[in-house]
Tab-separated table of C-alpha atoms in Angstrom:
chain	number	residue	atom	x	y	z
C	857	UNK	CA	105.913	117.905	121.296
C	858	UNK	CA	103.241	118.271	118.373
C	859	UNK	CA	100.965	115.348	118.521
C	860	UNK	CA	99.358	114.156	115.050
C	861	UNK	CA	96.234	116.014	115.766
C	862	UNK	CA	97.532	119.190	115.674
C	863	UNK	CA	99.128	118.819	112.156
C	864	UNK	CA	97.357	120.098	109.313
C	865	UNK	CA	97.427	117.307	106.266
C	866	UNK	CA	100.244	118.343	103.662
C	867	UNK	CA	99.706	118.567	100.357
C	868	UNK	CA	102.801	119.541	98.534
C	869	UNK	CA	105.866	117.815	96.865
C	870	UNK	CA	109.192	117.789	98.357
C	871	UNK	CA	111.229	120.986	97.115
C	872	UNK	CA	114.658	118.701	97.510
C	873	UNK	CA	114.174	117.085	94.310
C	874	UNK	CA	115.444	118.363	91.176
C	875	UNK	CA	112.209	117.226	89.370
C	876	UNK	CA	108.738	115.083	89.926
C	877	UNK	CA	110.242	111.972	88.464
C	878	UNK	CA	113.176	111.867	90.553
C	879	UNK	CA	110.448	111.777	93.593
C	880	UNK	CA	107.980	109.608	92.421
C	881	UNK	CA	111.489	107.257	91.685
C	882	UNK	CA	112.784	107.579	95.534
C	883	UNK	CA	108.836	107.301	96.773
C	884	UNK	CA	108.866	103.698	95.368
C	885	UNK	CA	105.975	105.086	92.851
C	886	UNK	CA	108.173	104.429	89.376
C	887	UNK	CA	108.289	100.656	89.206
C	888	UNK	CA	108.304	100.111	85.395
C	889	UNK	CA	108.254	102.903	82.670
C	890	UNK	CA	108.482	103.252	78.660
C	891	UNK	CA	111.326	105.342	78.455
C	892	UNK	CA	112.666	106.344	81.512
C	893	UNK	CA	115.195	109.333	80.442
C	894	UNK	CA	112.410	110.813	77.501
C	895	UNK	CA	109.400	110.402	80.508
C	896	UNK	CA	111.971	112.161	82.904
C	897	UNK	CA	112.602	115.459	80.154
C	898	UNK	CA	108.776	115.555	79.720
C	899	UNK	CA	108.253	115.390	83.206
C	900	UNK	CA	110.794	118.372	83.862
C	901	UNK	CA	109.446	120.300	81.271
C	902	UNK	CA	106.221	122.439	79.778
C	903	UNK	CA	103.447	120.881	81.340
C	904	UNK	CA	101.512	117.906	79.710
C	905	UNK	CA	98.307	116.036	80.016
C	906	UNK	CA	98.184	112.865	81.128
C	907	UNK	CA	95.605	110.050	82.343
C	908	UNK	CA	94.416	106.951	84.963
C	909	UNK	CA	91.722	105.203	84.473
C	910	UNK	CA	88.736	103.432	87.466
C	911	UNK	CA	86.554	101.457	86.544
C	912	UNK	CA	83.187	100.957	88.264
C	913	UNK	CA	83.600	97.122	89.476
C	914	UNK	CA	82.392	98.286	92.802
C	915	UNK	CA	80.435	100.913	94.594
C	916	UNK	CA	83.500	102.689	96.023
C	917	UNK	CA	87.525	103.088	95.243
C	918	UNK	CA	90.165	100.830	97.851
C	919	UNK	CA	93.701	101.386	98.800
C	920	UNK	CA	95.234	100.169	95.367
C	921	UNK	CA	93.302	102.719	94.049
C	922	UNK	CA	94.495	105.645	96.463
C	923	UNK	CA	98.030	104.784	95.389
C	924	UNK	CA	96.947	106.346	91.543
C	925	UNK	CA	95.168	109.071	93.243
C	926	UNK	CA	98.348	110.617	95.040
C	927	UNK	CA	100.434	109.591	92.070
C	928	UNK	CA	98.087	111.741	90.172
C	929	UNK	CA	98.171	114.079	92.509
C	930	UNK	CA	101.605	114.845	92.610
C	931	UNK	CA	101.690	115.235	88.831
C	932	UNK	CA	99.244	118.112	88.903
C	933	UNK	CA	100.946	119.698	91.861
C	934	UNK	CA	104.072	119.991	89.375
C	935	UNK	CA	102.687	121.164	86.972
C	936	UNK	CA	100.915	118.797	84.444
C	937	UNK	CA	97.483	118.579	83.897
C	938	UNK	CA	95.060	115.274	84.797
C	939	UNK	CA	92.107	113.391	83.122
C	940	UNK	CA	90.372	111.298	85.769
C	941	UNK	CA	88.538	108.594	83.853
C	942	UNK	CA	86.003	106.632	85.382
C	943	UNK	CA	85.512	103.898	83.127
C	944	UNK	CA	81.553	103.984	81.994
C	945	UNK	CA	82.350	101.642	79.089
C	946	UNK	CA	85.249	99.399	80.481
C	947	UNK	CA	83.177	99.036	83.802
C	948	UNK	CA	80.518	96.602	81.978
C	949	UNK	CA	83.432	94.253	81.322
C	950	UNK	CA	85.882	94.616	83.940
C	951	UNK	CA	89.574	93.740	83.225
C	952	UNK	CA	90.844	90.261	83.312
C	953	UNK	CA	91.741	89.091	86.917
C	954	UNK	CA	94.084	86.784	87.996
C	955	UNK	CA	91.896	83.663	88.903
C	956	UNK	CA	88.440	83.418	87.215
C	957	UNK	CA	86.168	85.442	85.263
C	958	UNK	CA	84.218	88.283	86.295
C	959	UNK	CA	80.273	88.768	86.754
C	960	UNK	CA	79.243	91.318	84.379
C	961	UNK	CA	77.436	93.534	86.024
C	962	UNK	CA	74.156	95.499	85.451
C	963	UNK	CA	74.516	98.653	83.080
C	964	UNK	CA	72.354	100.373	85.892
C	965	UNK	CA	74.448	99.260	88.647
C	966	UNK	CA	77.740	100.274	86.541
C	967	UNK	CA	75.993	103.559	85.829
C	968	UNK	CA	75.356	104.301	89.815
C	969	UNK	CA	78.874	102.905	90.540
C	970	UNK	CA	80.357	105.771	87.971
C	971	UNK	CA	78.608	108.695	89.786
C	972	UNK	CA	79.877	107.529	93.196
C	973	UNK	CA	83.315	106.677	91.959
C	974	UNK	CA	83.469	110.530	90.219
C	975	UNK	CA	82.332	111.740	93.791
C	976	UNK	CA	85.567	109.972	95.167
C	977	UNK	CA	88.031	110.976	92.972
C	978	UNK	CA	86.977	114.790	92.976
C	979	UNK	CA	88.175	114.923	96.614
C	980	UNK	CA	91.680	114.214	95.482
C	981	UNK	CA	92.123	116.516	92.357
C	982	UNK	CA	91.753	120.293	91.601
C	983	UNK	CA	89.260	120.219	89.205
C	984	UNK	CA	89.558	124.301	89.431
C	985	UNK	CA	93.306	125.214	89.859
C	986	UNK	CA	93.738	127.492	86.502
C	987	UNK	CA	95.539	125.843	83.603
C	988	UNK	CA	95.856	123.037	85.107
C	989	UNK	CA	92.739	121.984	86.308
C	990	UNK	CA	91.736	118.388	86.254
C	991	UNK	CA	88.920	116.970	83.851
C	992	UNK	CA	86.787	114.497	84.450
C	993	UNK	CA	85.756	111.422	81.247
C	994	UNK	CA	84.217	109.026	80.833
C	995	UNK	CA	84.939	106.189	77.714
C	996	UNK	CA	81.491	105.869	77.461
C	997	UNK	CA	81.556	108.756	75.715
C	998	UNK	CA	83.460	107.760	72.488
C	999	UNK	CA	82.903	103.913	72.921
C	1000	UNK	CA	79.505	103.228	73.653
C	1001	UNK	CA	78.014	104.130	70.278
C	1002	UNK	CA	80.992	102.417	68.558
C	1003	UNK	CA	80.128	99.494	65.838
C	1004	UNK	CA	81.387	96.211	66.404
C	1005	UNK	CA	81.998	97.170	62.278
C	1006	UNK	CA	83.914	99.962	63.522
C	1007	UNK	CA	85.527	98.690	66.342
C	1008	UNK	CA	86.945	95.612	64.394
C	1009	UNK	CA	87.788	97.767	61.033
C	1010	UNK	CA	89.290	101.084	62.891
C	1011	UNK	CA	90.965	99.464	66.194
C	1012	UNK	CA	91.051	96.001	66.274
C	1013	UNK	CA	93.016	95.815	62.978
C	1014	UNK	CA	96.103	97.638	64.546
C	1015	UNK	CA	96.333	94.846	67.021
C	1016	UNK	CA	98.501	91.685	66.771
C	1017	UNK	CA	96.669	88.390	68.183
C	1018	UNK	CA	100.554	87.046	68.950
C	1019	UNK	CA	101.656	89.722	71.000
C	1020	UNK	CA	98.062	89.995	72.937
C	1021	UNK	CA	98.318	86.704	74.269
C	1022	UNK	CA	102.269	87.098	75.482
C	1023	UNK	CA	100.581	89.661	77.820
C	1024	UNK	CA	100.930	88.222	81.493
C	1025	UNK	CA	97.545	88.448	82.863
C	1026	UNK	CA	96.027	86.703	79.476
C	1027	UNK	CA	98.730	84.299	79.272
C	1028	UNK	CA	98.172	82.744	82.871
C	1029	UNK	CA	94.203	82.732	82.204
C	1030	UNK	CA	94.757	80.849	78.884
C	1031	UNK	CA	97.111	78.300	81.057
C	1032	UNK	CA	94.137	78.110	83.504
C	1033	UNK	CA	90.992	75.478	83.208
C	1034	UNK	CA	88.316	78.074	82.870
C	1035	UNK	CA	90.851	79.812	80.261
C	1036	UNK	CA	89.792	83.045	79.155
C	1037	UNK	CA	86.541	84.838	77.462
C	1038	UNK	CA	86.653	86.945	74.086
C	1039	UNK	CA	84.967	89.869	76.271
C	1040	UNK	CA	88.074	89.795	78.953
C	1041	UNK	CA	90.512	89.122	76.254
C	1042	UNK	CA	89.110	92.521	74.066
C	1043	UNK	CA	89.675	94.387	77.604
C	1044	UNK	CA	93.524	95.405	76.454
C	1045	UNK	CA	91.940	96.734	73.194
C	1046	UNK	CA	89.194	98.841	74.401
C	1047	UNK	CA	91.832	100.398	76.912
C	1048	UNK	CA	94.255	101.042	74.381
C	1049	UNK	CA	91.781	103.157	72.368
C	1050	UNK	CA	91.166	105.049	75.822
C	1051	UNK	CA	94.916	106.642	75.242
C	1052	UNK	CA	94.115	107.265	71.574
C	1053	UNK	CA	90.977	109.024	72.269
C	1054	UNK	CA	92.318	110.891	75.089
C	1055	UNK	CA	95.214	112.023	72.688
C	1056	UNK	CA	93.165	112.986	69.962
C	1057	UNK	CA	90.749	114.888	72.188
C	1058	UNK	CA	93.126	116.188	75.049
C	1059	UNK	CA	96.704	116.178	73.571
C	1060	UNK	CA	97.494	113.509	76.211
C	1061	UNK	CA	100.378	112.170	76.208
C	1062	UNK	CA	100.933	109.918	79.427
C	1063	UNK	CA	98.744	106.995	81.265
C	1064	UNK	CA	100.001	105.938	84.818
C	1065	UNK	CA	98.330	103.015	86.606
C	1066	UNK	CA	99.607	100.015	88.429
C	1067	UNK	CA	102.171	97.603	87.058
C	1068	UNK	CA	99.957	94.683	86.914
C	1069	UNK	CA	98.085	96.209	84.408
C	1070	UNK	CA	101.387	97.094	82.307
C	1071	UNK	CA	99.684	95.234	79.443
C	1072	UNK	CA	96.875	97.386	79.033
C	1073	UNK	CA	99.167	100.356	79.226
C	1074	UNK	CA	101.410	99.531	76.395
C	1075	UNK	CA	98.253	98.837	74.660
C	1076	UNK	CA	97.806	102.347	74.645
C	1077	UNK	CA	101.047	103.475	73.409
C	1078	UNK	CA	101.210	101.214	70.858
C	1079	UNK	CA	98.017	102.134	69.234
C	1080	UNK	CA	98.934	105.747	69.515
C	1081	UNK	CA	102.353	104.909	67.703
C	1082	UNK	CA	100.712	103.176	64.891
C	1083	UNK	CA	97.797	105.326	64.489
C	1084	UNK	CA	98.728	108.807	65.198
C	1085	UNK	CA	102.739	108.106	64.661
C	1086	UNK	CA	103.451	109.948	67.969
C	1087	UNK	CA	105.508	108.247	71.145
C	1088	UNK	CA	103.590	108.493	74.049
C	1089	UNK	CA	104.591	107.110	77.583
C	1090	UNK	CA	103.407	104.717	80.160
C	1091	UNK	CA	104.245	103.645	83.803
C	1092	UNK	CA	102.947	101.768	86.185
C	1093	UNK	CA	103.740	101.933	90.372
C	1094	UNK	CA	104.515	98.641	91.824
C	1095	UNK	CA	102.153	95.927	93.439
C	1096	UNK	CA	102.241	96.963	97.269
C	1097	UNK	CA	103.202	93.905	99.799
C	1098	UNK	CA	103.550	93.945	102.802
C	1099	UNK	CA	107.428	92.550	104.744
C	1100	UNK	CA	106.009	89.174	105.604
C	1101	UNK	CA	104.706	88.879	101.674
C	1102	UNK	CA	101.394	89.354	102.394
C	1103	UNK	CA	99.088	91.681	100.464
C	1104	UNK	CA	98.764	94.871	101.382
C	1105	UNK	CA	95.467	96.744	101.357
C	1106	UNK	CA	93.037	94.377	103.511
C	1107	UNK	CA	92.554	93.236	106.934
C	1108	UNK	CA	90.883	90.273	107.991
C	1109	UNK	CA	90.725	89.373	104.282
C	1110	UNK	CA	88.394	92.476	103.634
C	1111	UNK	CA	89.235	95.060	101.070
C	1112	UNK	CA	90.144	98.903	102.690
C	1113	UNK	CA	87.449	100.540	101.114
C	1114	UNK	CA	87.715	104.797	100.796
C	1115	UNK	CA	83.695	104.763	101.271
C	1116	UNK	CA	83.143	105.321	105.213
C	1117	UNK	CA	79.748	103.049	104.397
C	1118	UNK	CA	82.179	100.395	103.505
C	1119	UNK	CA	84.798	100.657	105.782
C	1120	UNK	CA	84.304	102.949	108.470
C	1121	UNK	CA	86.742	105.995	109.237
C	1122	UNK	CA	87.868	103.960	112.608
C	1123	UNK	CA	88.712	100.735	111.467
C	1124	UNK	CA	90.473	102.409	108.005
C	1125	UNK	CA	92.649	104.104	111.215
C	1126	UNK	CA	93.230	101.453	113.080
C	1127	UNK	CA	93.914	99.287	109.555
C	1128	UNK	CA	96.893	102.260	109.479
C	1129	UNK	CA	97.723	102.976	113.209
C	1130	UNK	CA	98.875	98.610	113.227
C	1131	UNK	CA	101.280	99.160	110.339
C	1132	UNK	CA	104.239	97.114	111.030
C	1133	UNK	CA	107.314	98.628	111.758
C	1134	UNK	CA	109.481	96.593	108.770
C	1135	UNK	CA	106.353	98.345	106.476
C	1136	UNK	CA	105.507	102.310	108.338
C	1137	UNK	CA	108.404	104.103	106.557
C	1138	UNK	CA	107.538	102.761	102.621
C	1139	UNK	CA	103.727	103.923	103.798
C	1140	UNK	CA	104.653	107.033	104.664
C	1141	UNK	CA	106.495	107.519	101.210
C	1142	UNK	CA	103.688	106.162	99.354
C	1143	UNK	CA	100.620	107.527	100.773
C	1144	UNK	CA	101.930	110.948	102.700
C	1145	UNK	CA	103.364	114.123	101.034
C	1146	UNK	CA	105.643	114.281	104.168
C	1147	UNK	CA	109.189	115.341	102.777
C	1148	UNK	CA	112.592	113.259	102.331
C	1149	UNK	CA	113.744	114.840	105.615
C	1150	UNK	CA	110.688	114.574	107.629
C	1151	UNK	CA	110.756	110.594	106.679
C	1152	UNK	CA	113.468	110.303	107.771
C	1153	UNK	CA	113.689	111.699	111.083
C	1154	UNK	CA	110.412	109.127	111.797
C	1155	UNK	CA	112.799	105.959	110.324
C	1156	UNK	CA	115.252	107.687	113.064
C	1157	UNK	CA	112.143	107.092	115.875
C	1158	UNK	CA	111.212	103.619	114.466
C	1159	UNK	CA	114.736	102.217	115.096
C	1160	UNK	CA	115.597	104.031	118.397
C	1161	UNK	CA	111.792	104.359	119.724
C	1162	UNK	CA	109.529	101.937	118.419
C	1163	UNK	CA	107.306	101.003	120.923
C	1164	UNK	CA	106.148	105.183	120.445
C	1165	UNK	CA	104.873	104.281	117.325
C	1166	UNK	CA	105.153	107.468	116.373
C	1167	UNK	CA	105.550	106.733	112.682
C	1168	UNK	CA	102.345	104.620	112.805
C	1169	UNK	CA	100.169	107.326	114.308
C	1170	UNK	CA	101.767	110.233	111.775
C	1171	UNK	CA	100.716	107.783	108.890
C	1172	UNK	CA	96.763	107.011	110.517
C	1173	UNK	CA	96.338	110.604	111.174
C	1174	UNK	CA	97.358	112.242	108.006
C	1175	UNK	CA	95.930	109.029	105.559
C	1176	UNK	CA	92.603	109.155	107.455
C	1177	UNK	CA	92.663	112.742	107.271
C	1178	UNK	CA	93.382	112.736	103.299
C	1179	UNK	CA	90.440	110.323	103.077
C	1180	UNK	CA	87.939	111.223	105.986
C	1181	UNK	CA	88.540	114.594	107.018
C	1182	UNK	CA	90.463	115.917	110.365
C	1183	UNK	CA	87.559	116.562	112.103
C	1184	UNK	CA	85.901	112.728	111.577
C	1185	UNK	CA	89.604	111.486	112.352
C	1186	UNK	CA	89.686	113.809	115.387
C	1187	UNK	CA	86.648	111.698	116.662
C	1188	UNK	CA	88.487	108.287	115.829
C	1189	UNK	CA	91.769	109.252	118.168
C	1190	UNK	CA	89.252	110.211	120.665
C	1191	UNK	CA	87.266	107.380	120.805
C	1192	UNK	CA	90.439	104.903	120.494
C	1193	UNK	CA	91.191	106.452	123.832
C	1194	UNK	CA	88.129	106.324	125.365
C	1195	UNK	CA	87.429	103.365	125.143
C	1196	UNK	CA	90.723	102.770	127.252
C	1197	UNK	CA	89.339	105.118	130.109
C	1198	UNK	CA	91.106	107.914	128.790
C	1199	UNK	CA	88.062	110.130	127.368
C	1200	UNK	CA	84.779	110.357	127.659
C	1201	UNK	CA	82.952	107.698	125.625
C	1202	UNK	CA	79.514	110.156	126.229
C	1203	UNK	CA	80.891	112.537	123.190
C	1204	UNK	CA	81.517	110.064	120.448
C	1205	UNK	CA	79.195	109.873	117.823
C	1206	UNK	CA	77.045	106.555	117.169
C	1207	UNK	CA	78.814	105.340	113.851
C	1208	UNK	CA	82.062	105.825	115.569
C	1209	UNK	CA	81.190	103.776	118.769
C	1210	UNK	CA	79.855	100.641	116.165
C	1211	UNK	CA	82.781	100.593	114.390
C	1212	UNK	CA	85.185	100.738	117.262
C	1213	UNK	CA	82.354	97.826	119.025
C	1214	UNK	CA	82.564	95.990	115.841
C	1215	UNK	CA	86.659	95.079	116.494
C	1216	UNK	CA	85.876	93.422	120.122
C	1217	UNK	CA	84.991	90.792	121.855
C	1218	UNK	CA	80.961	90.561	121.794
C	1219	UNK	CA	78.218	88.085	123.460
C	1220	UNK	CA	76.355	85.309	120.766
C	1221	UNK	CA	72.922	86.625	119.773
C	1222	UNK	CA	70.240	84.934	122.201
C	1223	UNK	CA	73.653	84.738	124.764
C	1224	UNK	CA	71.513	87.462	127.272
C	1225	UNK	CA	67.787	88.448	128.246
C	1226	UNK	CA	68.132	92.261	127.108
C	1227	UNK	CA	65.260	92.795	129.727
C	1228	UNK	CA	67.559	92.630	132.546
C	1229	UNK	CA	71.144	92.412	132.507
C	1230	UNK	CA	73.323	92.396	135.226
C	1231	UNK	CA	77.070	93.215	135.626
C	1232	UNK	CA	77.408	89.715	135.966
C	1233	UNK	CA	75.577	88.928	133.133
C	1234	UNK	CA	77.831	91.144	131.018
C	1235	UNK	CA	80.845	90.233	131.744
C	1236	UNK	CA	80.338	86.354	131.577
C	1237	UNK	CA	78.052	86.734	127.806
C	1238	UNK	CA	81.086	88.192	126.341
C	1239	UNK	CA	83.868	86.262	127.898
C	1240	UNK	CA	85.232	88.356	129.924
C	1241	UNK	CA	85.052	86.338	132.799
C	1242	UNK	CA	84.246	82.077	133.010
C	1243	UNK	CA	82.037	82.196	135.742
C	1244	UNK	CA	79.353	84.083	137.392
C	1245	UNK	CA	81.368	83.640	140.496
C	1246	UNK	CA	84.443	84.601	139.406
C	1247	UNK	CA	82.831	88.043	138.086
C	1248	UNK	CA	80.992	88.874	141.246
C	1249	UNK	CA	84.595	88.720	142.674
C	1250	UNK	CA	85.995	90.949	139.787
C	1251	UNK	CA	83.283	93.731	140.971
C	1252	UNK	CA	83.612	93.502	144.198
C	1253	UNK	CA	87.283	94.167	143.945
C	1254	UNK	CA	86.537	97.480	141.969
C	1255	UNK	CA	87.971	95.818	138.482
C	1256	UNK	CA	84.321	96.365	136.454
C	1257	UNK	CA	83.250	98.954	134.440
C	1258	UNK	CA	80.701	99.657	131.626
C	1259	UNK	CA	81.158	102.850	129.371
C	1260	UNK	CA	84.221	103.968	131.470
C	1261	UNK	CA	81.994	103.721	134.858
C	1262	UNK	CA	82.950	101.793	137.387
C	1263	UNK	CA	80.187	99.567	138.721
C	1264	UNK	CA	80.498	98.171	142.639
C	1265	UNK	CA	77.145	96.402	142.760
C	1266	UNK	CA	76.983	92.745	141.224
C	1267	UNK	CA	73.054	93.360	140.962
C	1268	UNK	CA	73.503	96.400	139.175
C	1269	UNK	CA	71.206	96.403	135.461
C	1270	UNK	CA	71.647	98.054	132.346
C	1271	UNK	CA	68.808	98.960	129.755
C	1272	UNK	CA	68.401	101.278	127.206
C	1273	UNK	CA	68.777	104.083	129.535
C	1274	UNK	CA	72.323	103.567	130.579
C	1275	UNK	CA	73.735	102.515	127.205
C	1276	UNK	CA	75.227	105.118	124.715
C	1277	UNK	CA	72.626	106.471	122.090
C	1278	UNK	CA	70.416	104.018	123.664
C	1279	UNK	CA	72.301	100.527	123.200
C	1280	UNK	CA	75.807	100.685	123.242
C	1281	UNK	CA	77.705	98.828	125.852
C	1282	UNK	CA	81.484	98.998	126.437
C	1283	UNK	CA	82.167	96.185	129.564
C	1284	UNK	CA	85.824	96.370	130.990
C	1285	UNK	CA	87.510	93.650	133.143
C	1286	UNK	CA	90.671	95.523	134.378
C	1287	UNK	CA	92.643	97.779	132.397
C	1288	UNK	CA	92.421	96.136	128.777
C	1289	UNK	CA	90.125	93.513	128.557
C	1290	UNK	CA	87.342	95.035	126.835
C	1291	UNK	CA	84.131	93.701	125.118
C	1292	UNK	CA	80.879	95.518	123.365
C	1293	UNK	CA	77.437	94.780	124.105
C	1294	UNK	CA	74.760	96.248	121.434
C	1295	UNK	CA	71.332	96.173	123.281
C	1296	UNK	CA	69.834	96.248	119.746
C	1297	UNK	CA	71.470	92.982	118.580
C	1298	UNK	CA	70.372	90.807	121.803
């Protein structure tokens, strides 16, 4: 049977469909649109240009953000042509959230946070592939010498207070106590000139982005409409949750960044590989260019095999590989089963064995005397065992290791020089208890 490994990461759309809408419809991807029947006709035919917009609000792009990526990505791949723009302008303010206002941030910071965010999204686009090669923008371009004359006489003018306010994001901050500021408010504006810029520069004709920023998107089609007199489209791809109504897209409450500084390549596979089973299939539609049948045939092994998992570890290996490379993910799967005696822990590399140490069990800084620990010592500082009696008994009956080694002599130390790279510790009690000891960290 071909394991995940051994599969190369697709990157095409399903031939089955009669056209790119009709895919991004059964994918889930085509939550709310402007016109469905005119966006599916455009779709089908010549080729167009259309947009999504990032902005720089953080040093690196997350899941919700990977979701526009592929959408984008399967829009070139049939055909149509993409403008990736990192929001230069748009970044400073940062569109309205849900809660409370947001700290602007400094224009230096922004500016760093644009280059990296660029970086990211070239990985995902062909930004060489002919006629329809992707282009990279920036609104900083056309908005950062605008007047607040001009902005107020040229754009703002073609904008209704009434209807800006009905918008849902704006009307539950203006039902809040900290309500909301004139610079959030203006966000809906300044993204609705994007789309007429983008027109008037690019002939674009399409913005896709996630429904819960459907405001700002028909912000963009209005203005075109009453500026330019042309009917452009809009949609946006649904917020992702997970079966038990939780959000998707974190774990332990922290965001799934695509920066491996941020969130390393192991625990983004391991964030994948514990997909539940109610969820794996709708991942697989979303974030893999595996086809209609192939999806099926793993909904077939979810109901009749589950405990294989086998639709889990498709989805970690070709996501992670999409995002990290096959290679880096190669060394994830590898260390996941080391560290479970079933590899050798010798050949992983050092930010690979901290993030997998960094999900277990660990001893409380000051907990152990890093200038001579014990077997003992180990396995009581990081709870593997209550007592110091109770793990002399666990050695002596051959059920202690450290770094896959079994160790038979209670009095038996560890430094530096029997640690991986120096400092790493893996301690085993049995088959699956399993705790991390950093020799640096003591």
């Amino acid at each position: 049977m071909t394991t995940p490994g051994e599969i190369s990461v697709p990157q095409a759309n399903d031939p089955s469909f009669d056209n790119i809408w009709q895919e991004l419809k059964w994918r889930g991807l085509a939550h709310v649109s402007t016109d469905e029947q005119a966006l599916e006709k455009v779709l089908a035919g010549e080729p167009i240009t259309y947009y999504c917009g990032f902005d720089p609000t953080a040093a690196s792009l997350h899941l919700g953000h990977l979701v526009q990526l592929l959408v984008m990505r399967r829009l070139q791949l049939a055909g149509h042509k993409p403008l990736a723009l990192v929001g230069g302008f748009t970044g400073l303010i940062g569109d309205p959230r849900q809660t409370t206002e947001r700290t602007l941030n400094d224009k230096a910071l922004v500016a760093e946070w644009v280059n990296s965010l660029q970086d990211q999204v070239s990985n995902y686009l062909e930004f060489d592939a002919g006629d329809n090669a992707a282009t990279m923008v920036n609104n900083l371009d056309w908005t950062g010498q605008l007047s607040a004359l001009d902005f107020l006489r040229d754009i703002g003018k073609f904008f209704r207070v009434g209807t800006m306010i009905k918008k849902e994001i704006v009307a539950n901050r203006l039902e809040s106590e900290e309500g909301i500021s004139y610079t959030e408010f203006s966000y809906q504006i300044l993204q609705g000139y994007d789309f007429l810029e983008l027109y008037r520069r690019y002939g674009c004709v399409l913005q896709t982005g996630g429904s819960d920023q459907w405001g700002n998107l028909t912000s963009g089609t209005e203005l075109v409409r009453k500026v330019e007199g042309q009917h452009v489209h809009a949609f946006g791809t649904p917020l992702i949750t997970n079966a038990d109504g939780t959000k998707f897209g974190k774990s332990e409450g922290n965001a799934i960044w695509l920066d491996p500084e941020m969130c390393s390549p192991y625990t983004f596979y391991q964030f994948w590989l514990n997909t539940a089973d109610a969820d794996v299939i709708d991942r697989l539609k979303v974030f893999t260019f595996l086809t209609r049948d192939q999806i099926a045939d793993y909904e077939t092994k979810v109901k009749e095999q589950p405990h294989l998992r086998e639709a889990q570890k498709i989805l970690a290996w070709l996501v992670t590989s999409l995002v990290h490379g096959e290679e880096q993910t190669r060394q994830v799967i590898d260390a996941s089963a080391a560290l479970f005696g079933r590899g050798e822990l010798a050949h992983i590399d050092e930010q690979t064995l901290a993030a997998a140490g960094a999900e277990l069990p660990r001893p409380e800084r000051g907990a152990l005397d890093s200038s001579a620990l014990t077997i003992v010592d180990l396995l009581v500082a990081t709870g593997l065992e209550k007592s110091r009696s109770s793990a002399r008994r666990t050695v002596s009956d051959g059920g202690a290791s450290v770094n896959n080694e079994k160790i038979p002599d209670p009095e038996e130390q560890f430094g530096a020089e029997k640690a991986l790279h120096g400092k790493y510790l893996f301690v085993r009690r049995g088959k699956k208890n399993l705790a991390f000891v950093d020799l640096s960290a003591l």
